[in-house]
XYZ file of C-alpha atoms in Angstrom:
700
model
C 89.500 105.203 65.788
C 89.996 102.590 63.068
C 92.637 103.677 60.558
C 93.153 100.368 58.768
C 91.596 101.595 55.510
C 93.787 104.683 55.603
C 96.847 102.447 55.975
C 95.786 100.277 53.026
C 95.723 103.377 50.825
C 99.511 103.553 51.123
C 99.995 99.994 49.846
C 100.505 98.801 46.302
C 98.023 95.975 46.761
C 98.917 94.245 43.486
C 102.460 93.571 44.685
C 101.819 92.416 48.247
C 102.443 88.915 49.491
C 99.218 87.328 50.598
C 99.103 86.332 54.233
C 100.128 82.696 54.436
C 97.698 80.367 56.184
C 98.451 79.743 59.814
C 100.991 76.977 60.194
C 99.638 73.996 62.100
C 101.494 73.601 65.386
C 101.780 70.507 67.560
C 99.471 71.897 70.265
C 96.724 72.986 67.844
C 95.012 69.590 68.001
C 94.688 69.948 71.786
C 93.225 73.418 71.376
C 90.738 72.139 68.790
C 89.569 69.416 71.172
C 89.125 71.957 73.978
C 87.185 74.316 71.720
C 84.858 71.493 70.703
C 84.187 70.742 74.360
C 83.573 74.422 75.102
C 80.844 74.474 72.480
C 79.027 71.496 73.968
C 75.797 72.431 75.807
C 76.943 70.940 79.115
C 73.894 72.142 81.050
C 71.622 70.060 78.801
C 73.584 66.809 78.880
C 72.434 63.646 80.591
C 74.429 62.065 83.384
C 75.814 59.349 81.116
C 76.984 61.945 78.595
C 78.663 63.878 81.387
C 80.661 60.758 82.215
C 81.720 60.522 78.571
C 82.854 64.150 78.608
C 84.886 63.422 81.728
C 86.671 60.695 79.781
C 87.394 63.203 77.000
C 88.696 65.697 79.555
C 91.017 63.055 81.006
C 92.438 62.313 77.558
C 92.993 66.025 76.856
C 94.641 66.408 80.259
C 97.007 63.573 79.400
C 97.953 65.354 76.177
C 98.528 68.638 78.027
C 100.684 66.794 80.551
C 102.737 65.416 77.665
C 103.548 68.989 76.630
C 105.577 69.293 79.835
C 107.976 66.686 78.486
C 108.455 68.416 75.143
C 111.666 70.369 74.914
C 111.139 73.348 72.645
C 113.978 73.967 70.267
C 114.134 77.623 69.462
C 114.697 81.060 70.881
C 114.039 82.115 74.446
C 110.993 84.073 73.237
C 109.557 80.921 71.673
C 110.057 79.033 74.927
C 108.258 81.776 76.896
C 105.480 81.765 74.302
C 105.134 77.977 74.579
C 104.887 78.160 78.385
C 102.104 80.709 77.966
C 100.305 78.423 75.513
C 100.400 75.562 78.034
C 98.941 77.764 80.768
C 96.162 78.999 78.490
C 95.271 75.445 77.437
C 95.231 74.317 81.071
C 93.083 77.290 82.105
C 90.560 76.571 79.357
C 90.392 72.901 80.330
C 90.066 73.757 84.038
C 87.121 75.977 83.220
C 85.379 73.099 81.435
C 86.194 70.757 84.335
C 84.561 73.148 86.770
C 81.370 73.380 84.701
C 81.164 69.628 84.250
C 81.757 68.945 87.943
C 79.103 71.443 88.959
C 76.551 70.011 86.523
C 77.433 66.481 87.584
C 76.783 67.358 91.232
C 73.397 68.786 90.317
C 72.528 65.672 88.336
C 73.718 63.226 90.981
C 71.026 63.927 93.587
C 70.016 60.880 95.599
C 68.969 58.782 92.604
C 70.911 55.692 91.657
C 69.376 55.349 88.194
C 71.345 56.699 85.262
C 69.220 58.846 83.009
C 68.416 57.271 79.642
C 69.877 59.033 76.627
C 67.617 61.900 75.607
C 66.276 61.602 72.114
C 66.534 57.795 72.073
C 63.641 56.223 70.123
C 64.404 52.595 70.884
C 61.492 51.204 72.939
C 63.294 47.905 73.380
C 66.413 49.606 74.755
C 64.397 51.681 77.214
C 62.419 48.628 78.290
C 65.594 46.609 78.753
C 67.215 49.402 80.794
C 64.185 49.702 83.048
C 64.075 45.935 83.688
C 67.820 45.846 84.338
C 67.762 48.775 86.772
C 64.722 47.388 88.556
C 66.490 44.050 89.025
C 69.632 45.775 90.366
C 67.555 47.798 92.806
C 65.861 44.654 94.110
C 69.246 43.008 94.647
C 70.456 46.014 96.646
C 67.289 46.098 98.745
C 67.688 42.426 99.578
C 71.362 42.731 100.504
C 71.425 46.034 102.398
C 69.578 49.145 103.369
C 68.835 51.090 100.165
C 68.775 54.536 101.735
C 72.034 53.898 103.529
C 73.608 52.703 100.302
C 72.427 55.755 98.380
C 73.751 58.187 100.940
C 77.054 56.357 101.431
C 77.694 56.147 97.695
C 76.936 59.815 97.196
C 79.075 60.906 100.158
C 82.055 58.864 98.931
C 81.805 60.410 95.484
C 81.510 63.905 96.921
C 84.344 63.602 99.433
C 86.627 62.039 96.833
C 86.366 65.121 94.630
C 86.262 67.881 97.252
C 89.973 68.713 97.293
C 90.450 68.655 93.532
C 87.391 70.796 92.952
C 88.410 73.329 95.599
C 91.784 73.709 93.900
C 90.077 74.279 90.578
C 87.861 76.957 92.113
C 90.863 78.699 93.597
C 92.645 78.723 90.251
C 89.680 79.947 88.251
C 88.518 83.305 89.517
C 85.741 83.642 86.968
C 84.605 82.403 83.593
C 85.809 85.257 81.442
C 87.934 82.783 79.546
C 84.759 81.601 77.779
C 84.588 84.957 76.056
C 87.839 84.350 74.176
C 87.006 81.015 72.533
C 89.142 80.611 69.461
C 91.599 83.329 70.475
C 94.861 82.021 71.786
C 98.513 82.504 71.106
C 98.998 86.254 70.598
C 101.980 88.076 72.009
C 101.629 91.617 73.303
C 104.266 94.239 72.516
C 104.422 97.288 74.778
C 106.639 100.287 75.280
C 107.337 102.019 78.579
C 104.340 104.338 78.254
C 101.783 101.676 77.380
C 103.164 99.419 80.109
C 102.531 102.219 82.615
C 98.981 102.581 81.301
C 97.916 98.952 81.604
C 99.938 97.841 84.651
C 97.525 99.294 87.266
C 94.541 97.792 85.442
C 95.363 94.264 84.333
C 97.481 91.381 85.597
C 99.417 88.774 83.650
C 96.901 86.016 84.365
C 94.140 88.291 83.053
C 96.134 88.791 79.849
C 96.245 85.022 79.490
C 92.478 84.926 79.907
C 92.420 87.081 76.772
C 94.627 84.665 74.862
C 97.914 86.558 75.305
C 100.730 84.126 76.043
C 103.384 86.685 76.933
C 104.357 90.312 76.562
C 107.596 92.002 75.582
C 108.895 95.557 75.628
C 109.527 96.932 72.176
C 113.047 98.114 72.969
C 114.240 94.752 74.287
C 115.909 92.201 72.064
C 113.304 89.788 70.747
C 113.391 86.682 68.605
C 111.156 85.261 65.924
C 108.063 83.324 67.001
C 106.628 81.535 63.998
C 102.920 81.541 63.128
C 102.150 83.926 65.965
C 100.179 87.175 65.673
C 101.364 90.209 67.630
C 99.298 92.955 69.223
C 101.216 96.222 69.464
C 100.113 98.809 72.029
C 102.721 101.527 71.709
C 103.280 105.268 71.607
C 103.410 107.211 68.377
C 107.188 107.640 68.522
C 107.665 103.850 68.400
C 105.429 103.120 65.405
C 108.331 102.881 62.974
C 109.971 100.224 65.159
C 107.478 97.810 63.607
C 109.575 97.951 60.431
C 112.366 96.174 62.307
C 109.955 93.557 63.682
C 108.168 92.619 60.488
C 109.837 89.193 60.240
C 109.300 88.264 63.900
C 105.560 87.520 63.846
C 102.960 86.290 61.376
C 100.776 89.414 61.427
C 100.435 92.649 63.337
C 97.610 94.549 65.021
C 98.733 98.101 65.770
C 97.186 100.131 68.573
C 98.590 103.596 69.188
C 98.387 105.050 72.700
C 97.160 108.346 71.218
C 97.055 108.924 67.465
C 99.484 107.900 64.738
C 100.797 110.862 62.802
C 99.893 110.789 59.114
C 103.533 110.931 58.033
C 104.387 107.945 60.271
C 101.479 105.894 58.970
C 102.430 106.827 55.421
C 106.065 105.861 55.984
C 105.059 102.542 57.518
C 102.769 101.791 54.591
C 105.263 102.692 51.867
C 108.177 100.868 53.522
C 106.194 97.651 53.967
C 104.606 97.983 50.547
C 108.020 98.160 48.878
C 108.899 94.834 50.514
C 105.553 93.298 49.616
C 104.746 92.817 53.310
C 101.996 95.392 53.795
C 99.236 92.825 54.276
C 100.913 91.553 57.416
C 99.344 94.554 59.125
C 95.921 93.259 60.131
C 94.549 96.410 61.761
C 95.544 99.928 62.812
C 93.814 101.854 65.606
C 94.207 105.175 67.392
C 93.180 104.385 70.964
C 93.484 107.778 72.738
C 94.410 106.242 76.087
C 97.376 108.395 77.034
C 96.744 108.640 80.769
C 97.140 106.335 83.754
C 93.859 105.457 85.441
C 94.667 104.758 89.089
C 91.123 104.698 90.473
C 87.641 105.311 89.127
C 88.041 108.972 90.060
C 91.810 109.546 89.840
C 94.225 109.700 86.913
C 97.799 110.775 86.351
C 99.980 111.528 83.344
C 103.039 110.153 85.184
C 105.314 112.954 84.007
C 108.247 112.957 86.407
C 109.525 116.310 87.711
C 106.449 117.948 86.228
C 106.546 120.854 88.680
C 110.072 121.702 87.559
C 109.132 121.268 83.887
C 105.591 122.669 83.894
C 106.497 125.548 81.589
C 108.276 123.270 79.124
C 106.656 123.303 75.662
C 106.921 119.536 75.156
C 105.242 118.940 78.505
C 102.371 121.248 77.540
C 101.876 119.465 74.199
C 101.889 116.037 75.868
C 99.480 117.290 78.511
C 97.028 118.469 75.858
C 97.133 115.087 74.080
C 96.551 113.290 77.370
C 93.616 115.518 78.308
C 92.158 114.867 74.865
C 92.395 111.137 75.659
C 90.544 111.695 78.937
C 87.597 113.335 77.191
C 87.542 110.792 74.363
C 87.155 108.236 77.159
C 84.451 110.291 78.897
C 82.749 110.828 75.515
C 82.085 114.501 76.037
C 83.424 117.834 74.754
C 84.383 119.818 77.842
C 83.723 123.339 78.924
C 87.177 124.580 79.915
C 88.100 126.891 82.773
C 91.726 127.865 83.371
C 92.828 129.508 86.565
C 95.240 132.267 85.462
C 97.199 130.942 82.433
C 94.863 129.844 79.619
C 97.532 128.306 77.351
C 96.597 124.659 77.875
C 92.879 125.419 77.685
C 93.217 127.126 74.314
C 95.510 124.401 72.956
C 93.047 121.710 74.036
C 90.101 123.590 72.547
C 91.915 123.906 69.208
C 92.855 120.220 69.301
C 89.264 119.142 69.933
C 88.008 121.288 67.063
C 90.801 120.039 64.774
C 90.355 116.317 65.393
C 86.568 116.165 65.602
C 86.619 112.756 67.300
C 84.429 113.530 70.317
C 80.698 113.590 69.786
C 78.810 116.557 71.146
C 76.332 115.616 73.853
C 73.740 117.779 75.531
C 75.390 117.292 78.902
C 78.927 118.601 79.054
C 81.838 117.774 81.356
C 83.543 120.766 82.953
C 87.349 120.835 82.905
C 89.048 123.036 85.497
C 92.799 123.470 84.954
C 94.831 124.730 87.904
C 98.530 125.501 88.129
C 100.290 123.935 91.114
C 101.500 127.401 92.117
C 97.895 128.305 92.941
C 98.283 126.210 96.093
C 101.743 125.141 97.209
C 100.777 124.566 100.853
C 98.430 121.570 100.559
C 101.102 119.283 99.004
C 103.460 119.790 101.969
C 100.924 119.477 104.780
C 100.567 116.311 106.797
C 97.623 114.183 105.733
C 95.038 111.892 107.302
C 93.043 110.134 104.576
C 93.997 106.530 103.820
C 95.391 106.932 100.294
C 97.159 110.187 101.176
C 98.778 108.620 104.248
C 99.978 105.604 102.291
C 101.554 107.859 99.667
C 103.059 110.141 102.313
C 104.484 107.471 104.616
C 105.153 104.523 102.302
C 104.836 105.850 98.768
C 102.533 104.748 95.944
C 103.801 104.298 92.418
C 101.261 103.281 89.779
C 99.106 101.636 92.468
C 102.032 99.783 94.013
C 102.653 100.484 97.679
C 106.305 100.992 98.467
C 107.065 99.714 101.988
C 110.118 100.870 103.886
C 112.991 98.404 104.141
C 112.682 96.186 107.145
C 109.000 97.034 107.382
C 109.493 99.994 109.723
C 110.420 103.612 109.231
C 110.913 106.294 111.818
C 111.158 108.911 109.114
C 114.888 109.412 109.451
C 115.502 108.281 105.883
C 113.524 111.314 104.723
C 115.742 113.771 106.555
C 117.630 116.730 105.198
C 120.448 114.738 103.631
C 118.212 112.269 101.848
C 115.951 114.285 99.563
C 117.305 112.739 96.400
C 115.542 110.636 93.792
C 117.682 107.617 94.641
C 116.778 107.705 98.310
C 113.135 108.464 97.616
C 112.911 105.294 95.559
C 115.083 103.198 97.877
C 112.123 101.040 98.848
C 110.721 97.631 98.088
C 107.363 96.922 96.498
C 105.040 95.218 98.967
C 101.460 95.464 97.760
C 99.386 96.145 94.680
C 96.357 98.373 95.177
C 93.788 96.772 92.896
C 91.148 99.326 91.765
C 88.562 96.521 91.949
C 89.515 95.607 95.530
C 86.428 96.224 97.663
C 88.301 97.542 100.710
C 90.413 99.946 98.659
C 87.498 101.095 96.528
C 85.315 101.941 99.532
C 88.007 103.355 101.802
C 90.791 104.931 99.750
C 89.455 108.435 100.424
C 88.281 107.827 103.989
C 90.090 109.075 107.089
C 92.574 106.625 108.528
C 90.860 105.847 111.880
C 87.653 104.887 110.068
C 89.562 102.707 107.624
C 91.327 100.858 110.437
C 88.002 100.189 112.110
C 86.529 98.860 108.866
C 89.556 96.701 108.055
C 89.391 95.268 111.564
C 85.705 94.476 111.093
C 86.356 92.977 107.666
C 88.951 90.680 109.209
C 86.515 89.496 111.885
C 83.775 88.966 109.291
C 86.167 87.006 107.112
C 87.102 84.684 109.984
C 83.416 84.107 110.722
C 82.761 83.339 107.064
C 85.656 80.879 106.974
C 84.323 79.150 110.067
C 80.914 78.801 108.445
C 82.436 77.452 105.223
C 84.771 74.917 106.824
C 84.347 71.369 105.525
C 84.730 68.004 107.184
C 83.412 64.474 106.739
C 80.070 65.484 108.267
C 79.399 68.305 105.782
C 76.281 67.801 103.695
C 76.089 68.321 99.947
C 74.628 71.826 100.144
C 77.396 72.993 102.486
C 80.060 71.549 100.202
C 78.544 73.168 97.119
C 78.294 76.568 98.800
C 81.872 76.294 100.050
C 83.127 75.499 96.567
C 81.269 78.417 95.047
C 82.606 80.789 97.704
C 86.209 79.546 97.618
C 87.586 81.955 94.958
C 85.864 84.932 96.555
C 87.164 84.029 100.020
C 90.713 83.534 98.743
C 90.681 86.983 97.151
C 89.101 88.474 100.253
C 91.761 86.908 102.457
C 94.541 88.397 100.335
C 92.903 91.832 100.437
C 92.308 91.853 104.201
C 95.840 90.688 104.987
C 97.354 93.309 102.685
C 95.411 96.182 104.228
C 96.132 95.006 107.773
C 99.848 94.946 106.945
C 99.678 98.438 105.432
C 97.790 99.804 108.439
C 100.163 98.234 110.958
C 103.217 99.589 109.175
C 101.729 103.077 109.007
C 100.666 103.018 112.660
C 104.301 102.424 113.631
C 105.416 105.426 111.583
C 102.575 107.619 112.869
C 103.523 106.834 116.467
C 107.246 107.331 115.908
C 106.809 110.684 114.189
C 103.574 111.899 115.846
C 101.955 112.423 112.454
C 98.515 112.849 114.036
C 99.739 115.814 116.117
C 101.337 117.516 113.122
C 98.153 117.063 111.086
C 95.896 118.499 113.791
C 98.062 121.589 114.345
C 98.357 122.342 110.624
C 94.644 121.964 110.016
C 93.014 123.370 113.147
C 95.308 125.908 114.783
C 97.531 125.624 117.835
C 98.495 126.926 121.247
C 101.998 127.922 122.337
C 102.197 124.800 124.486
C 101.315 122.575 121.525
C 103.958 124.234 119.340
C 106.595 123.885 122.043
C 105.777 120.208 122.434
C 105.589 119.408 118.720
C 108.886 121.163 117.964
C 110.680 118.279 119.695
C 108.878 115.603 117.668
C 109.065 114.258 114.139
C 112.034 114.453 111.811
C 113.518 117.467 110.047
C 111.129 117.179 107.133
C 108.117 117.078 109.477
C 109.272 120.291 111.164
C 109.951 121.956 107.814
C 106.462 121.026 106.591
C 104.881 122.321 109.781
C 106.826 125.581 109.723
C 105.977 126.315 106.089
C 102.325 125.309 106.573
C 101.705 127.762 109.426
C 103.861 130.610 108.047
C 100.873 132.645 106.860
C 99.125 132.167 110.219
C 102.044 133.042 112.506
C 105.335 134.020 110.885
C 107.249 134.379 114.155
C 106.412 130.905 115.430
C 107.048 129.428 111.997
C 110.519 130.931 111.814
C 111.259 129.978 115.425
C 110.576 126.251 115.046
C 112.493 126.096 111.755
C 115.446 127.902 113.353
C 115.320 125.625 116.399
C 115.753 122.541 114.187
C 118.599 124.258 112.274
C 117.278 123.521 108.768
C 119.942 125.467 106.876
C 119.939 123.018 103.972
C 116.474 124.276 103.134
C 117.183 128.020 103.196
C 116.363 128.450 99.497
C 113.224 126.337 99.798
C 112.070 128.416 102.769
C 112.689 131.642 100.821
C 110.681 130.234 97.915
C 107.650 129.556 100.109
C 107.915 132.918 101.840
C 107.899 134.674 98.457
C 104.521 133.167 97.586
C 101.124 134.356 98.672
C 99.200 131.086 98.918
C 95.449 130.726 99.258
C 94.512 129.854 102.846
C 91.374 127.971 103.834
C 89.731 128.312 107.211
C 90.768 126.020 110.049
C 89.015 122.692 110.422
C 87.045 121.528 113.412
C 87.783 118.008 114.577
C 85.717 115.276 116.143
C 87.560 112.964 118.505
C 85.790 109.685 117.842
C 86.300 106.457 119.722
C 87.408 103.769 117.294
C 87.330 100.155 118.409
C 90.366 98.470 116.869
C 93.380 96.480 117.910
C 95.417 98.058 115.122
C 95.404 101.786 115.900
C 96.663 101.636 119.475
C 97.089 105.130 120.915
C 96.960 106.987 117.587
C 94.503 109.890 117.823
C 91.064 109.263 116.296
C 90.889 112.584 114.454
C 87.929 113.108 112.136
C 87.653 116.535 110.463
C 84.096 117.779 110.104
C 84.293 119.425 106.662
C 87.796 119.443 105.269
C 88.460 121.786 102.360
C 91.391 122.717 100.167
C 91.984 125.803 98.011
C 91.328 123.696 94.916
C 88.032 122.291 96.220
C 86.880 125.821 97.097
C 87.841 127.033 93.612
C 85.947 124.165 91.964
C 82.847 124.922 94.011
C 83.035 128.592 93.071
C 83.373 127.874 89.334
C 80.589 125.302 89.398
C 78.087 127.725 90.906
C 79.143 130.459 88.489
C 78.188 128.192 85.607
C 74.948 127.237 87.319
C 74.217 130.967 87.505
C 75.055 131.348 83.780
C 78.265 133.317 84.246
C 80.380 132.088 81.358
C 82.837 134.952 80.848
C 85.934 132.902 81.723
C 84.842 129.669 80.041
C 86.564 128.380 76.898
C 84.091 126.404 74.793
C 85.309 124.424 71.756
C 81.711 124.471 70.467
C 80.132 127.875 69.972
C 76.495 128.528 70.814
C 76.165 125.252 72.718
C 74.531 124.330 75.996
C 76.713 125.256 78.974
C 74.580 125.049 82.077
C 73.961 121.290 82.106
C 77.256 120.007 83.544
C 77.451 116.203 83.604
C 80.716 115.860 85.521
C 83.738 117.858 86.641
C 87.334 117.027 85.761
C 89.932 118.890 87.814
C 93.480 118.871 86.487
C 96.566 120.258 88.238
C 99.550 121.209 86.121
C 102.631 120.444 88.197
C 101.170 117.583 90.203
C 98.080 116.638 92.200
C 97.697 115.055 95.648
C 95.545 112.394 97.291
C 94.549 114.834 100.037
C 93.036 117.180 97.444
C 91.124 114.249 95.995
C 89.616 113.713 99.449
C 88.352 117.308 99.628
C 86.948 117.038 96.099
C 85.028 113.890 97.041
C 83.520 115.795 99.982
C 82.444 118.478 97.499
C 81.063 115.781 95.196
C 78.689 114.672 97.947
C 77.508 118.255 98.291
C 76.852 119.123 94.635
C 75.796 115.602 93.563
C 77.945 115.563 90.403
C 80.843 113.155 89.714
C 84.276 114.741 90.164
C 87.421 113.252 88.641
C 90.847 114.453 89.667
C 94.099 114.249 87.767
C 97.484 115.843 87.397
C 100.771 115.632 85.590
C 101.858 113.344 88.447
C 100.744 112.387 91.959
C 102.849 114.220 94.536
C 103.601 113.646 98.172
C 105.317 116.199 100.402
C 108.768 114.694 100.116
C 108.681 114.611 96.323
C 107.262 118.141 96.043
C 109.911 119.631 98.333
C 112.616 117.765 96.419
C 111.436 119.303 93.147
C 111.278 122.782 94.657
C 114.779 122.346 96.055
C 116.105 121.371 92.634
C 114.230 124.199 90.957
C 115.467 126.974 93.256
C 119.041 125.684 93.309
C 119.413 125.676 89.521
């Protein structure tokens, strides 16, 4: 929502300093030359003009190289900004180089003649050129084999440029940089919240593609960077910090994570107006983006200890604002169903009616809000889908996989004496799970044995592709061109395959050491006395605790016996807490033992549940069919007398934390009802984190 005009209303426009024209900087001339080249219609140029452009590119490259010898006198921020400028200039020039090289290759063919300049009207010049070229061709024919000369000349030119062009392809993943012509040199200012929002979605090099040289956190000490605009993406409570920054940058573009309060916007306007600096604010926007999008179908509010704090008033208010952001993004006013407590549903309904920023569409999303207490068993059970296993065994934080130190973990560091925040986070970051990564996108919700098989196959396919794309002195032009075009894709594919193989191998070690597959099967499908006796000797203390609590409603005596056998006295209060609840139980799963061909899995069981469900997925299915049957008694609708039976999508939200394993069951339901389902929560829990929060809660 654009609020720039509203901001201007708070300014005394007659007494404001006019924005000074942008100061010319020493690298601006290089940028101007690059921009001129970018506007040239390269695809329409003749071969001779392409050669001229190559000369221009060489001159610009020399000037960029000279920047490396310039020592910037100024603050550390200015030095960082200058380094970003150099990288942006080089990226823009590399993009032009790639286009020119590609067009040059297409023009080269097997023809020795240079094309005459298009548009030339000089008959004498054309006649002279034709006579000259004809004479040169005759000389070549007399002295050597023409065809051999043509081919040799072309091959030498191609081979000479292969390595340089491959490097350019590897550096330039795509041509998005063309979309930001004329935009370069902004700095981006974030706070902790906005950093959390964008970090799973965009990388630093992608920011540079958008003309952003560098980013800074608003609470860190920063220095003045002259003639540089700043883009602020910050939370509402940091808006007034701009008053302290007003002399640091040339102008400001303010983007609020949610919505700027009127009193804060008014204060900002009056304060800047009194100094005559109000016109430095170029734009003001409410973005309504206060949630962390982890996947296309998964989001989190990243509220730590949300299960402990789920009745806190501030948490409820923040949750409502974040859910409002979700539906602004989805562009639909939701039908709202609350399981048990309707507080959040009513607050959200009032907020939607009060802000009036979401357009009413005929098709409506359905929001189902569930308290974590509705199902406290699923978060502690052992898991088997890929994303859930990664989070359970290694940990995922804002799409970063946290690998155990040394690369291996037998689970002992998650034992009874280590359920503290410090120990839970005592890991190192190994991998980023890119939402656009093909392997992750297709397999994040699949069961682990299937994922391993697919990753194995992807690795084999990649090696075959590399073999087909290998280049040597005998490669023809078509092979070289195809290899160059495929190089960026193959480099990205290689990184993805290697990352997922490493993740799978590390998890297989942990699964074997702790017999995770056995725990999962018993919890989900029932057990015999022999299986319980055998499993009671396996795993670590936390595994046994999770098993005992998971099967308590099925067989209290066996549950208590295996917990007592492991002597889990440190968890007495946690055990009492679970026993005091009456959780929803779903029926046992049936499993298929499938043979999976893979060198990664080893002797890990190939368990594939037939139709896995969770209490939340069963609740969602029940509510969906109630609405389909026009039973609206429990539905909160911000719009009276509106269409309710045409549900476009379902958003499930868990107050107190959601899990990857529940997302898996919801995706199974999605296939059944043929409607998109999105899942979110105040945070993404794994068993260790959930038990830690319960332990803190009951011991207070």
